[in-house]
Amino acid sequence: MAEPRDVPVALSTASVYPESTATAFEIAARLGYDGVEVMVWTDPVSQDIDALRRLSDHHGIPILAVHAPCLLITQRVWSTDPWTKLRRARAAAEKLGASTVVVHPPFRWQRQYARDFVAGVWRMADETDVRFAVENMYPWRYRDREMLAYAPAWDVTQDDYRHFTIDLSHTSTARTDALEMLGRMGDRLGHVHLADGRGSAKDEHLVPGRGDQPCAELLEHLTVSGFGGHVVVEVNTRRAMSGAEREADLAEALAFTRKHLAAAVRLPRR
């Protein structure tokens, strides 16, 4: 068994939506997160490397990861060409000192991009020390219908990538076993999006501990497995009635994460 190690806990800037990227830095610093993951989206600050560097320096909180603009609402952010988006995400990560770029698999209608995606991600990963960690997704569901929206597959373990991101809200929406997926990722797991879910067709991103995903078990595994990446709290606080309620949710998520990362260290050795 690998020696236990400290795992940094970061806050995704998506966790404060609809508040701004700048607000995420303020909250992360105030609550004591180890860093942030920048979700590049329609907020101009999230797209501006100089502005992000100023926020990082001002709050004394590092940028540990950059989430490339892969969402439906970010189809025109940093170009409409998906490879340009990834090149810009890599350049941002390199300039900001982030170790990881998180990327989703292509949408099925991005046919050429999907055909070249696996080989292209390997090629880009060979050109940098930044990890390209491809994130598990889920089928889209409406009533009894299921649509496979991602290609080559929403279950990224079906394809050959150097690094993976596991997202526990996505395992919940996919109704797949998160610990089995973790096992398939093995030592290629490079990054974690921590959230919870209850198996809804909607991607819930609940505060960890409020759903039925094995958040605690996964965290305890990371500590003793020699995991060398980051855990990023990526939760939905859109329903928070106030800034104080949002901050309380993010404080609860951080406390849960640190508690269970530490729990494995206290286990007696056999």
Short mmCIF file of C-alpha atoms in Angstrom, two decimals:
data_model
loop_
_atom_site.label_atom_id
_atom_site.label_comp_id
_atom_site.label_asym_id
_atom_site.label_seq_id
_atom_site.Cartn_x
_atom_site.Cartn_y
_atom_site.Cartn_z
CA MET A 1 0.00 0.00 0.00
CA ALA A 2 1.24 3.49 -0.86
CA GLU A 3 2.18 5.89 1.91
CA PRO A 4 -0.67 8.23 2.93
CA ARG A 5 -0.25 11.72 1.55
CA ASP A 6 -1.94 15.08 1.88
CA VAL A 7 -4.38 15.75 -0.95
CA PRO A 8 -5.12 19.41 -1.81
CA VAL A 9 -8.78 20.42 -1.78
CA ALA A 10 -9.80 23.10 -4.28
CA LEU A 11 -13.02 24.98 -4.96
CA SER A 12 -14.43 25.02 -8.47
CA THR A 13 -15.45 28.52 -9.48
CA ALA A 14 -18.61 26.86 -10.86
CA SER A 15 -19.64 26.21 -7.25
CA VAL A 16 -20.57 29.85 -6.67
CA TYR A 17 -22.71 30.29 -9.80
CA PRO A 18 -24.54 32.62 -10.44
CA GLU A 19 -21.93 34.63 -8.54
CA SER A 20 -18.71 35.59 -10.34
CA THR A 21 -15.31 33.97 -10.72
CA ALA A 22 -13.89 36.71 -8.51
CA THR A 23 -16.35 35.77 -5.75
CA ALA A 24 -15.13 32.18 -5.89
CA PHE A 25 -11.57 33.29 -5.12
CA GLU A 26 -12.81 35.38 -2.18
CA ILE A 27 -14.82 32.51 -0.70
CA ALA A 28 -12.09 29.92 -1.27
CA ALA A 29 -9.56 32.08 0.54
CA ARG A 30 -11.92 32.93 3.39
CA LEU A 31 -12.92 29.30 4.01
CA GLY A 32 -9.39 27.93 3.77
CA TYR A 33 -9.48 25.93 0.53
CA ASP A 34 -6.06 24.98 -0.83
CA GLY A 35 -6.76 26.42 -4.27
CA VAL A 36 -9.32 26.88 -7.02
CA GLU A 37 -10.26 25.23 -10.28
CA VAL A 38 -11.26 27.83 -12.85
CA MET A 39 -14.29 26.91 -14.90
CA VAL A 40 -13.81 28.81 -18.16
CA TRP A 41 -17.26 30.00 -19.12
CA THR A 42 -19.10 33.19 -20.12
CA ASP A 43 -17.74 35.30 -17.23
CA PRO A 44 -15.03 37.39 -18.98
CA VAL A 45 -12.74 37.13 -15.93
CA SER A 46 -12.66 33.33 -16.26
CA GLN A 47 -11.26 33.76 -19.79
CA ASP A 48 -8.62 36.37 -18.89
CA ILE A 49 -5.27 34.96 -17.75
CA ASP A 50 -3.99 38.28 -16.41
CA ALA A 51 -7.17 38.88 -14.41
CA LEU A 52 -7.01 35.35 -12.98
CA ARG A 53 -3.38 35.82 -12.00
CA ARG A 54 -4.25 39.06 -10.20
CA LEU A 55 -7.05 37.34 -8.29
CA SER A 56 -4.76 34.47 -7.33
CA ASP A 57 -2.04 36.85 -6.11
CA HIS A 58 -4.46 39.14 -4.29
CA HIS A 59 -6.14 36.34 -2.33
CA GLY A 60 -3.01 34.24 -1.93
CA ILE A 61 -4.73 31.18 -3.35
CA PRO A 62 -3.27 29.14 -6.23
CA ILE A 63 -5.04 28.01 -9.37
CA LEU A 64 -4.67 24.23 -9.38
CA ALA A 65 -6.71 23.35 -12.46
CA VAL A 66 -8.40 24.86 -15.51
CA HIS A 67 -11.67 23.41 -16.77
CA ALA A 68 -11.77 23.84 -20.55
CA PRO A 69 -14.98 25.42 -21.96
CA CYS A 70 -16.79 22.20 -22.95
CA LEU A 71 -20.36 23.01 -21.88
CA LEU A 72 -23.28 23.77 -24.18
CA ILE A 73 -23.31 27.37 -22.92
CA THR A 74 -19.61 27.80 -23.72
CA GLN A 75 -19.65 26.64 -27.34
CA ARG A 76 -18.39 30.06 -28.49
CA VAL A 77 -15.97 30.75 -25.62
CA TRP A 78 -12.33 30.76 -26.76
CA SER A 79 -13.35 30.00 -30.37
CA THR A 80 -15.88 27.60 -31.84
CA ASP A 81 -13.08 25.15 -32.69
CA PRO A 82 -12.75 22.56 -29.88
CA TRP A 83 -9.01 21.99 -30.44
CA THR A 84 -8.38 25.73 -30.15
CA LYS A 85 -10.24 25.64 -26.84
CA LEU A 86 -7.96 22.87 -25.55
CA ARG A 87 -4.80 24.62 -26.73
CA ARG A 88 -5.89 27.81 -24.98
CA ALA A 89 -6.77 25.87 -21.82
CA ARG A 90 -3.32 24.28 -21.86
CA ALA A 91 -1.65 27.67 -22.34
CA ALA A 92 -3.71 29.13 -19.48
CA ALA A 93 -2.76 26.26 -17.18
CA GLU A 94 0.92 26.62 -18.04
CA LYS A 95 0.91 30.38 -17.45
CA LEU A 96 -1.08 30.15 -14.23
CA GLY A 97 0.89 27.26 -12.75
CA ALA A 98 -2.06 24.83 -12.83
CA SER A 99 -1.21 21.16 -13.15
CA THR A 100 -4.42 19.94 -14.77
CA VAL A 101 -6.78 20.72 -17.63
CA VAL A 102 -10.19 19.08 -17.22
CA VAL A 103 -11.92 18.22 -20.48
CA HIS A 104 -15.22 16.53 -21.34
CA PRO A 105 -15.52 14.00 -24.16
CA PRO A 106 -17.00 15.53 -27.33
CA PHE A 107 -20.68 15.80 -28.08
CA ARG A 108 -21.74 13.24 -30.67
CA TRP A 109 -22.59 15.93 -33.20
CA GLN A 110 -18.94 17.11 -33.11
CA ARG A 111 -18.15 14.23 -35.45
CA GLN A 112 -14.64 15.04 -36.64
CA TYR A 113 -13.55 16.15 -33.18
CA ALA A 114 -15.00 12.93 -31.69
CA ARG A 115 -13.20 10.77 -34.27
CA ASP A 116 -9.83 12.34 -33.48
CA PHE A 117 -10.38 12.97 -29.76
CA VAL A 118 -8.52 10.10 -28.10
CA ALA A 119 -5.44 10.40 -30.30
CA GLY A 120 -5.57 14.19 -30.18
CA VAL A 121 -5.65 14.32 -26.38
CA TRP A 122 -2.65 11.98 -26.23
CA ARG A 123 -0.81 14.19 -28.72
CA MET A 124 -1.51 17.33 -26.70
CA ALA A 125 -0.56 15.61 -23.44
CA ASP A 126 2.81 14.67 -24.97
CA GLU A 127 3.54 18.36 -25.58
CA THR A 128 3.23 19.58 -21.98
CA ASP A 129 3.66 18.68 -18.32
CA VAL A 130 0.01 19.67 -17.75
CA ARG A 131 -2.33 16.72 -17.29
CA PHE A 132 -5.31 16.43 -19.61
CA ALA A 133 -7.81 14.63 -17.34
CA VAL A 134 -10.85 13.45 -19.31
CA GLU A 135 -14.04 13.48 -17.25
CA ASN A 136 -16.75 10.81 -17.05
CA MET A 137 -20.15 12.03 -18.21
CA TYR A 138 -23.60 10.36 -18.44
CA PRO A 139 -26.44 9.53 -20.84
CA TRP A 140 -29.05 12.24 -21.28
CA ARG A 141 -32.51 11.06 -20.17
CA TYR A 142 -36.01 12.34 -20.77
CA ARG A 143 -38.79 10.28 -19.20
CA ASP A 144 -38.11 6.73 -20.46
CA ARG A 145 -35.83 7.79 -23.27
CA GLU A 146 -32.06 7.80 -23.15
CA MET A 147 -29.80 9.64 -25.57
CA LEU A 148 -26.07 9.03 -25.83
CA ALA A 149 -24.87 12.61 -26.14
CA TYR A 150 -21.12 12.03 -25.84
CA ALA A 151 -18.59 10.30 -28.09
CA PRO A 152 -16.56 8.12 -28.16
CA ALA A 153 -18.39 7.33 -24.86
CA TRP A 154 -19.76 8.98 -21.73
CA ASP A 155 -17.95 6.25 -19.74
CA VAL A 156 -14.44 7.45 -20.48
CA THR A 157 -12.89 4.24 -19.10
CA GLN A 158 -13.98 2.57 -22.35
CA ASP A 159 -11.22 4.51 -24.12
CA ASP A 160 -7.48 4.92 -23.62
CA TYR A 161 -6.56 8.19 -21.90
CA ARG A 162 -3.47 9.03 -19.91
CA HIS A 163 -5.46 10.69 -17.11
CA PHE A 164 -9.07 10.68 -15.95
CA THR A 165 -11.29 12.96 -13.88
CA ILE A 166 -13.96 11.17 -11.86
CA ASP A 167 -17.09 13.19 -11.06
CA LEU A 168 -19.44 11.64 -8.50
CA SER A 169 -22.45 13.70 -9.53
CA HIS A 170 -21.98 12.30 -13.02
CA THR A 171 -21.72 8.70 -11.76
CA SER A 172 -25.00 9.32 -9.95
CA THR A 173 -26.74 10.68 -13.05
CA ALA A 174 -25.35 7.79 -15.11
CA ARG A 175 -26.53 5.36 -12.40
CA THR A 176 -23.20 3.61 -12.52
CA ASP A 177 -21.08 2.27 -9.66
CA ALA A 178 -18.58 4.98 -8.77
CA LEU A 179 -16.17 2.65 -6.96
CA GLU A 180 -16.13 0.23 -9.89
CA MET A 181 -15.34 3.14 -12.20
CA LEU A 182 -12.63 4.26 -9.81
CA GLY A 183 -11.14 0.78 -10.02
CA ARG A 184 -11.17 0.87 -13.82
CA MET A 185 -9.38 4.22 -13.79
CA GLY A 186 -6.71 2.83 -11.47
CA ASP A 187 -3.50 4.82 -11.33
CA ARG A 188 -4.64 6.92 -14.29
CA LEU A 189 -7.01 8.80 -12.00
CA GLY A 190 -5.58 12.31 -12.04
CA HIS A 191 -8.37 14.53 -10.70
CA VAL A 192 -11.59 14.35 -8.68
CA HIS A 193 -14.76 16.44 -8.86
CA LEU A 194 -16.44 15.87 -5.53
CA ALA A 195 -20.19 16.21 -5.37
CA ASP A 196 -23.12 13.97 -4.55
CA GLY A 197 -26.34 12.85 -6.17
CA ARG A 198 -29.45 10.72 -5.75
CA GLY A 199 -29.68 9.15 -9.20
CA SER A 200 -31.74 11.92 -10.77
CA ALA A 201 -31.72 12.38 -14.54
CA LYS A 202 -30.52 15.90 -13.77
CA ASP A 203 -26.86 16.45 -12.92
CA GLU A 204 -27.43 17.45 -9.29
CA HIS A 205 -23.99 18.30 -7.85
CA LEU A 206 -25.18 18.10 -4.26
CA VAL A 207 -22.98 18.89 -1.29
CA PRO A 208 -21.10 15.64 -0.47
CA GLY A 209 -22.94 13.63 2.15
CA ARG A 210 -26.41 14.73 0.99
CA GLY A 211 -26.84 12.02 -1.64
CA ASP A 212 -26.13 8.32 -2.05
CA GLN A 213 -22.73 8.37 -3.76
CA PRO A 214 -19.70 6.80 -1.97
CA CYS A 215 -18.01 10.15 -1.42
CA ALA A 216 -16.47 9.19 1.93
CA GLU A 217 -15.17 5.83 0.67
CA LEU A 218 -13.61 7.42 -2.39
CA LEU A 219 -11.84 10.09 -0.31
CA GLU A 220 -10.48 7.52 2.12
CA HIS A 221 -9.20 5.46 -0.80
CA LEU A 222 -7.38 8.46 -2.30
CA THR A 223 -5.34 9.09 0.82
CA VAL A 224 -3.95 5.56 1.08
CA SER A 225 -3.59 4.89 -2.66
CA GLY A 226 -0.86 7.46 -3.28
CA PHE A 227 -3.18 9.70 -5.32
CA GLY A 228 -1.16 12.63 -6.61
CA GLY A 229 -3.91 14.88 -7.92
CA HIS A 230 -6.46 17.29 -6.48
CA VAL A 231 -9.95 16.97 -5.06
CA VAL A 232 -12.19 19.76 -6.35
CA VAL A 233 -15.49 20.61 -4.66
CA GLU A 234 -17.88 21.17 -7.57
CA VAL A 235 -21.36 21.63 -6.12
CA ASN A 236 -24.51 23.46 -7.11
CA THR A 237 -25.38 26.39 -4.82
CA ARG A 238 -27.82 28.11 -7.18
CA ARG A 239 -30.69 27.57 -4.75
CA ALA A 240 -28.90 29.30 -1.88
CA MET A 241 -31.10 32.10 -0.59
CA SER A 242 -28.17 34.29 0.41
CA GLY A 243 -24.41 34.61 0.23
CA ALA A 244 -24.21 33.32 3.80
CA GLU A 245 -26.15 30.17 2.91
CA ARG A 246 -23.93 29.56 -0.13
CA GLU A 247 -20.82 29.99 1.99
CA ALA A 248 -22.21 27.62 4.64
CA ASP A 249 -22.73 24.93 1.97
CA LEU A 250 -19.17 25.36 0.71
CA ALA A 251 -17.78 25.26 4.24
CA GLU A 252 -19.73 22.03 4.88
CA ALA A 253 -18.34 20.51 1.68
CA LEU A 254 -14.78 21.42 2.64
CA ALA A 255 -15.18 20.01 6.16
CA PHE A 256 -16.63 16.75 4.79
CA THR A 257 -13.79 16.39 2.30
CA ARG A 258 -11.01 17.03 4.79
CA LYS A 259 -12.61 14.78 7.40
CA HIS A 260 -12.71 11.77 5.09
CA LEU A 261 -9.31 12.39 3.54
CA ALA A 262 -7.91 12.34 7.08
CA ALA A 263 -9.97 9.33 8.22
CA ALA A 264 -7.96 6.84 6.21
CA VAL A 265 -4.71 8.06 7.75
CA ARG A 266 -6.03 7.16 11.19
CA LEU A 267 -6.85 3.59 10.22
CA PRO A 268 -4.64 1.06 12.08
CA ARG A 269 -2.01 -0.62 9.94
CA ARG A 270 -2.10 -4.41 9.72
#
